[in-house]
Amino acid sequence: MIKITNLEKYYRTEEVETVALNKLSFEVREGEFVAVMGPSGCGKSTLLNIVGLLDDPDGGSFLFNGEEVAGYNERQRANLRKHNIGFVFQSFNLIDELTVFENVELPLIYTKVNAAERKKRVEVVLDKMQIMHRRNHFPQQLSGGQQQRVAVARAVVNNPKLILADEPTGNLDSSNGNEVMQMLTDLNEQGTTVIMVTHSEHDAKYSHRIIRMLDGQSVTENILV
């Protein structure tokens, strides 16, 4: 699904150039669950932004389903992203002014799904995530664990091929964190590819493979299954 070769990303100011990704190469096969680990500043979030088509690299190759996307403009990236990728963030990133139902519905509006189909899909995923009883509540009326359930529901409502999770349990206690990791595991077992950035060795053990990064490069890989 993803093949990255000699990927480079730099951040420049007038005084300094920071190398975020230094000729990074790796592959993720369809159906894998991969954890990316490493110290703060090693390039994990930069990598996730590029894989998620939120940013573009400064050099190297990035194949997504066999298609070279490294040179895509923002419109091309946005079109590919909204049909193929779901995001789960540490801070949930829910919209406070929208209800649970409306937050989950949002990706379907962006992809121009009709109202009747949107209602059906949202209700199915809310039921699956065991949050249907909160459909008319607002994010601030929910616990952290419930908010992350809504975030996962929003990420999967479009049936994306790829889920990108950035520290998905970082703001949760261990019980809620384990529930979120089990949800990601269940999605993966149903065929969704998952790439997760994490500092948690515990969470990383849910994955098939751990990629450890240092100074913008992949330094080791551990295969768990």
mmCIF file of C-alpha atoms in Angstrom:
data_model
loop_
_atom_site.group_PDB
_atom_site.id
_atom_site.type_symbol
_atom_site.label_atom_id
_atom_site.label_comp_id
_atom_site.label_asym_id
_atom_site.label_seq_id
_atom_site.Cartn_x
_atom_site.Cartn_y
_atom_site.Cartn_z
ATOM 1 C CA MET A 1 0.000 0.000 0.000
ATOM 2 C CA ILE A 2 2.758 2.454 0.953
ATOM 3 C CA LYS A 3 6.302 2.478 -0.343
ATOM 4 C CA ILE A 4 8.579 5.303 0.742
ATOM 5 C CA THR A 5 12.090 5.599 -0.667
ATOM 6 C CA ASN A 6 14.761 8.114 0.404
ATOM 7 C CA LEU A 7 12.113 10.511 1.735
ATOM 8 C CA GLU A 8 13.410 13.934 2.787
ATOM 9 C CA LYS A 9 11.797 16.824 4.646
ATOM 10 C CA TYR A 10 13.464 20.049 5.779
ATOM 11 C CA TYR A 11 12.253 22.969 7.835
ATOM 12 C CA ARG A 12 14.083 26.199 7.131
ATOM 13 C CA THR A 13 14.293 29.583 8.794
ATOM 14 C CA GLU A 14 16.616 32.473 7.936
ATOM 15 C CA GLU A 15 19.191 31.143 10.383
ATOM 16 C CA VAL A 16 18.890 27.379 10.501
ATOM 17 C CA GLU A 17 17.837 24.313 8.492
ATOM 18 C CA THR A 18 16.374 21.360 10.394
ATOM 19 C CA VAL A 19 16.369 17.911 8.815
ATOM 20 C CA ALA A 20 13.100 16.234 9.829
ATOM 21 C CA LEU A 21 13.344 13.199 7.512
ATOM 22 C CA ASN A 22 16.741 12.058 6.261
ATOM 23 C CA LYS A 23 16.411 9.689 3.282
ATOM 24 C CA LEU A 24 13.862 7.554 5.115
ATOM 25 C CA SER A 25 12.760 4.332 3.414
ATOM 26 C CA PHE A 26 10.124 1.773 4.446
ATOM 27 C CA GLU A 27 7.042 -0.091 3.214
ATOM 28 C CA VAL A 28 3.650 -0.867 4.701
ATOM 29 C CA ARG A 29 1.640 -3.670 3.146
ATOM 30 C CA GLU A 30 -2.130 -3.610 2.875
ATOM 31 C CA GLY A 31 -3.712 -5.035 6.032
ATOM 32 C CA GLU A 32 -0.707 -4.414 8.284
ATOM 33 C CA PHE A 33 -0.781 -2.752 11.704
ATOM 34 C CA VAL A 34 2.482 -0.833 12.082
ATOM 35 C CA ALA A 35 3.654 1.166 15.104
ATOM 36 C CA VAL A 36 6.191 3.976 14.666
ATOM 37 C CA MET A 37 8.242 4.813 17.762
ATOM 38 C CA GLY A 38 11.148 7.060 18.670
ATOM 39 C CA PRO A 39 12.129 10.037 20.829
ATOM 40 C CA SER A 40 10.491 13.439 20.453
ATOM 41 C CA GLY A 41 11.886 15.276 17.446
ATOM 42 C CA CYS A 42 12.881 12.130 15.538
ATOM 43 C CA GLY A 43 10.456 12.825 12.662
ATOM 44 C CA LYS A 44 7.469 10.638 13.601
ATOM 45 C CA SER A 45 4.825 13.364 13.281
ATOM 46 C CA THR A 46 6.412 14.722 10.096
ATOM 47 C CA LEU A 47 6.250 11.240 8.609
ATOM 48 C CA LEU A 48 2.603 10.833 9.617
ATOM 49 C CA ASN A 49 1.716 14.192 8.046
ATOM 50 C CA ILE A 50 3.320 13.178 4.762
ATOM 51 C CA VAL A 51 1.782 9.690 4.731
ATOM 52 C CA GLY A 52 -1.559 11.346 5.540
ATOM 53 C CA LEU A 53 -1.124 13.705 2.564
ATOM 54 C CA LEU A 54 -1.277 16.731 4.860
ATOM 55 C CA ASP A 55 2.218 17.812 3.814
ATOM 56 C CA ASP A 56 4.554 17.166 0.923
ATOM 57 C CA PRO A 57 8.159 15.897 1.044
ATOM 58 C CA ASP A 58 11.175 17.839 -0.198
ATOM 59 C CA GLY A 59 12.723 14.797 -1.850
ATOM 60 C CA GLY A 60 12.374 11.081 -2.437
ATOM 61 C CA SER A 61 9.529 8.866 -3.612
ATOM 62 C CA PHE A 62 6.163 8.153 -1.981
ATOM 63 C CA LEU A 63 3.988 5.519 -3.626
ATOM 64 C CA PHE A 64 0.396 5.186 -2.378
ATOM 65 C CA ASN A 65 -1.304 2.104 -3.854
ATOM 66 C CA GLY A 66 1.334 2.124 -6.585
ATOM 67 C CA GLU A 67 0.751 5.782 -7.462
ATOM 68 C CA GLU A 68 3.556 8.350 -7.070
ATOM 69 C CA VAL A 69 2.112 11.125 -4.903
ATOM 70 C CA ALA A 70 5.253 12.946 -3.749
ATOM 71 C CA GLY A 71 4.690 15.720 -6.285
ATOM 72 C CA TYR A 72 0.942 16.135 -5.803
ATOM 73 C CA ASN A 73 -0.466 19.617 -5.234
ATOM 74 C CA GLU A 74 -2.831 20.348 -2.330
ATOM 75 C CA ARG A 75 -6.006 19.711 -4.328
ATOM 76 C CA GLN A 76 -4.741 16.324 -5.525
ATOM 77 C CA ARG A 77 -3.622 15.382 -2.002
ATOM 78 C CA ALA A 78 -6.972 16.441 -0.505
ATOM 79 C CA ASN A 79 -8.955 14.397 -3.021
ATOM 80 C CA LEU A 80 -6.886 11.259 -2.416
ATOM 81 C CA ARG A 81 -6.904 11.814 1.357
ATOM 82 C CA LYS A 82 -10.655 12.200 1.847
ATOM 83 C CA HIS A 83 -11.427 8.980 -0.032
ATOM 84 C CA ASN A 84 -8.692 6.781 1.426
ATOM 85 C CA ILE A 85 -7.470 7.918 4.859
ATOM 86 C CA GLY A 86 -8.980 8.309 8.327
ATOM 87 C CA PHE A 87 -7.237 10.113 11.188
ATOM 88 C CA VAL A 88 -7.307 9.507 14.949
ATOM 89 C CA PHE A 89 -5.586 12.216 17.013
ATOM 90 C CA GLN A 90 -4.428 12.359 20.622
ATOM 91 C CA SER A 91 -6.507 15.506 21.242
ATOM 92 C CA PHE A 92 -9.634 14.035 19.556
ATOM 93 C CA ASN A 93 -10.054 17.153 17.320
ATOM 94 C CA LEU A 94 -13.844 17.089 17.563
ATOM 95 C CA ILE A 95 -15.822 20.236 16.735
ATOM 96 C CA ASP A 96 -17.412 21.518 19.947
ATOM 97 C CA GLU A 97 -20.357 23.176 18.179
ATOM 98 C CA LEU A 98 -21.430 19.931 16.479
ATOM 99 C CA THR A 99 -23.190 16.961 18.060
ATOM 100 C CA VAL A 100 -21.675 13.486 18.108
ATOM 101 C CA PHE A 101 -23.780 12.561 15.059
ATOM 102 C CA GLU A 102 -22.731 15.713 13.170
ATOM 103 C CA ASN A 103 -19.041 15.224 13.970
ATOM 104 C CA VAL A 104 -19.090 11.688 12.611
ATOM 105 C CA GLU A 105 -21.154 12.749 9.585
ATOM 106 C CA LEU A 106 -18.668 15.427 8.497
ATOM 107 C CA PRO A 107 -16.362 13.253 6.311
ATOM 108 C CA LEU A 108 -19.410 11.979 4.418
ATOM 109 C CA ILE A 109 -20.489 15.534 3.642
ATOM 110 C CA TYR A 110 -17.016 16.263 2.257
ATOM 111 C CA THR A 111 -17.281 13.252 -0.061
ATOM 112 C CA LYS A 112 -20.814 14.288 -1.154
ATOM 113 C CA VAL A 113 -22.667 11.245 0.201
ATOM 114 C CA ASN A 114 -26.448 11.852 0.110
ATOM 115 C CA ALA A 115 -28.361 12.529 3.325
ATOM 116 C CA ALA A 116 -30.133 9.174 3.579
ATOM 117 C CA GLU A 117 -26.917 7.219 3.079
ATOM 118 C CA ARG A 118 -25.081 9.495 5.558
ATOM 119 C CA LYS A 119 -27.702 8.803 8.244
ATOM 120 C CA LYS A 120 -27.443 5.062 7.658
ATOM 121 C CA ARG A 121 -23.641 4.964 7.750
ATOM 122 C CA VAL A 122 -23.342 7.189 10.819
ATOM 123 C CA GLU A 123 -25.869 5.145 12.784
ATOM 124 C CA VAL A 124 -24.088 1.905 11.868
ATOM 125 C CA VAL A 125 -20.686 3.168 13.020
ATOM 126 C CA LEU A 126 -22.041 4.815 16.204
ATOM 127 C CA ASP A 127 -23.688 1.521 17.113
ATOM 128 C CA LYS A 128 -20.455 -0.344 16.365
ATOM 129 C CA MET A 129 -18.495 2.030 18.624
ATOM 130 C CA GLN A 130 -21.168 1.731 21.358
ATOM 131 C CA ILE A 131 -21.786 5.480 21.409
ATOM 132 C CA MET A 132 -25.235 5.634 19.748
ATOM 133 C CA HIS A 133 -26.878 6.685 23.021
ATOM 134 C CA ARG A 134 -24.776 9.867 22.907
ATOM 135 C CA ARG A 135 -25.582 10.806 19.311
ATOM 136 C CA ASN A 136 -27.221 14.137 20.246
ATOM 137 C CA HIS A 137 -24.656 15.139 22.863
ATOM 138 C CA PHE A 138 -21.859 17.636 22.295
ATOM 139 C CA PRO A 139 -18.171 16.729 22.788
ATOM 140 C CA GLN A 140 -17.857 18.666 26.042
ATOM 141 C CA GLN A 141 -20.639 16.510 27.521
ATOM 142 C CA LEU A 142 -18.573 13.350 26.981
ATOM 143 C CA SER A 143 -15.743 11.690 28.878
ATOM 144 C CA GLY A 144 -12.311 11.431 27.266
ATOM 145 C CA GLY A 145 -12.902 7.794 26.386
ATOM 146 C CA GLN A 146 -16.256 8.616 24.783
ATOM 147 C CA GLN A 147 -14.715 11.469 22.791
ATOM 148 C CA GLN A 148 -12.048 9.130 21.418
ATOM 149 C CA ARG A 149 -14.758 6.631 20.449
ATOM 150 C CA VAL A 150 -16.430 9.414 18.470
ATOM 151 C CA ALA A 151 -13.075 10.302 16.893
ATOM 152 C CA VAL A 152 -12.548 6.684 15.840
ATOM 153 C CA ALA A 153 -16.115 6.556 14.463
ATOM 154 C CA ARG A 154 -15.444 9.692 12.407
ATOM 155 C CA ALA A 155 -12.193 8.191 11.119
ATOM 156 C CA VAL A 156 -13.827 4.990 9.861
ATOM 157 C CA VAL A 157 -17.258 6.189 8.651
ATOM 158 C CA ASN A 158 -15.953 6.566 5.085
ATOM 159 C CA ASN A 159 -14.513 3.016 5.133
ATOM 160 C CA PRO A 160 -10.947 4.243 4.535
ATOM 161 C CA LYS A 161 -8.217 1.894 3.384
ATOM 162 C CA LEU A 162 -5.786 3.426 5.897
ATOM 163 C CA ILE A 163 -6.113 4.676 9.480
ATOM 164 C CA LEU A 164 -3.402 6.989 10.809
ATOM 165 C CA ALA A 165 -3.361 7.237 14.606
ATOM 166 C CA ASP A 166 -1.201 9.837 16.370
ATOM 167 C CA GLU A 167 -0.771 8.939 20.071
ATOM 168 C CA PRO A 168 -4.415 7.743 20.150
ATOM 169 C CA THR A 169 -4.350 6.892 23.883
ATOM 170 C CA GLY A 170 -2.195 9.817 25.011
ATOM 171 C CA ASN A 171 -5.029 11.636 26.807
ATOM 172 C CA LEU A 172 -6.755 8.546 28.191
ATOM 173 C CA ASP A 173 -6.480 6.441 31.327
ATOM 174 C CA SER A 174 -5.323 2.847 30.925
ATOM 175 C CA SER A 175 -8.829 1.343 30.779
ATOM 176 C CA ASN A 176 -10.076 3.698 28.048
ATOM 177 C CA GLY A 177 -6.723 3.445 26.308
ATOM 178 C CA ASN A 178 -6.993 -0.326 26.111
ATOM 179 C CA GLU A 179 -10.500 0.008 24.664
ATOM 180 C CA VAL A 180 -9.254 2.329 21.914
ATOM 181 C CA MET A 181 -6.380 -0.030 21.098
ATOM 182 C CA GLN A 182 -8.832 -2.933 20.880
ATOM 183 C CA MET A 183 -11.007 -0.889 18.505
ATOM 184 C CA LEU A 184 -7.991 -0.260 16.261
ATOM 185 C CA THR A 185 -7.104 -3.951 16.432
ATOM 186 C CA ASP A 186 -10.656 -4.941 15.451
ATOM 187 C CA LEU A 187 -10.595 -2.533 12.506
ATOM 188 C CA ASN A 188 -7.274 -3.962 11.390
ATOM 189 C CA GLU A 189 -8.597 -7.521 11.630
ATOM 190 C CA GLN A 190 -11.457 -6.442 9.355
ATOM 191 C CA GLY A 191 -8.904 -5.396 6.722
ATOM 192 C CA THR A 192 -8.051 -1.760 7.467
ATOM 193 C CA THR A 193 -4.357 -0.880 7.379
ATOM 194 C CA VAL A 194 -3.247 0.987 10.534
ATOM 195 C CA ILE A 195 -0.145 3.123 11.089
ATOM 196 C CA MET A 196 0.191 4.401 14.643
ATOM 197 C CA VAL A 197 2.706 6.822 16.116
ATOM 198 C CA THR A 198 3.168 6.152 19.825
ATOM 199 C CA HIS A 199 5.524 6.540 22.771
ATOM 200 C CA SER A 200 3.816 3.617 24.527
ATOM 201 C CA GLU A 201 5.552 0.235 24.399
ATOM 202 C CA HIS A 202 2.283 -1.239 25.693
ATOM 203 C CA ASP A 203 0.268 0.165 22.768
ATOM 204 C CA ALA A 204 2.964 -0.785 20.253
ATOM 205 C CA LYS A 205 2.546 -4.446 21.208
ATOM 206 C CA TYR A 206 -0.886 -4.422 19.551
ATOM 207 C CA SER A 207 0.840 -3.921 16.184
ATOM 208 C CA HIS A 208 2.365 -6.477 13.802
ATOM 209 C CA ARG A 209 5.605 -4.544 13.435
ATOM 210 C CA ILE A 210 7.428 -1.700 15.206
ATOM 211 C CA ILE A 211 9.517 0.794 13.246
ATOM 212 C CA ARG A 212 11.880 2.742 15.498
ATOM 213 C CA MET A 213 13.080 6.116 14.257
ATOM 214 C CA LEU A 214 16.023 8.317 15.198
ATOM 215 C CA ASP A 215 17.137 11.577 13.580
ATOM 216 C CA GLY A 216 14.673 11.270 10.705
ATOM 217 C CA GLN A 217 15.663 7.735 9.798
ATOM 218 C CA SER A 218 14.371 4.226 10.441
ATOM 219 C CA VAL A 219 16.956 2.528 12.625
ATOM 220 C CA THR A 220 15.400 -0.799 13.654
ATOM 221 C CA GLU A 221 12.323 -2.926 12.994
ATOM 222 C CA ASN A 222 10.755 -5.458 15.315
ATOM 223 C CA ILE A 223 8.293 -7.974 13.878
ATOM 224 C CA LEU A 224 5.772 -9.038 16.529
ATOM 225 C CA VAL A 225 3.617 -11.492 14.538
#
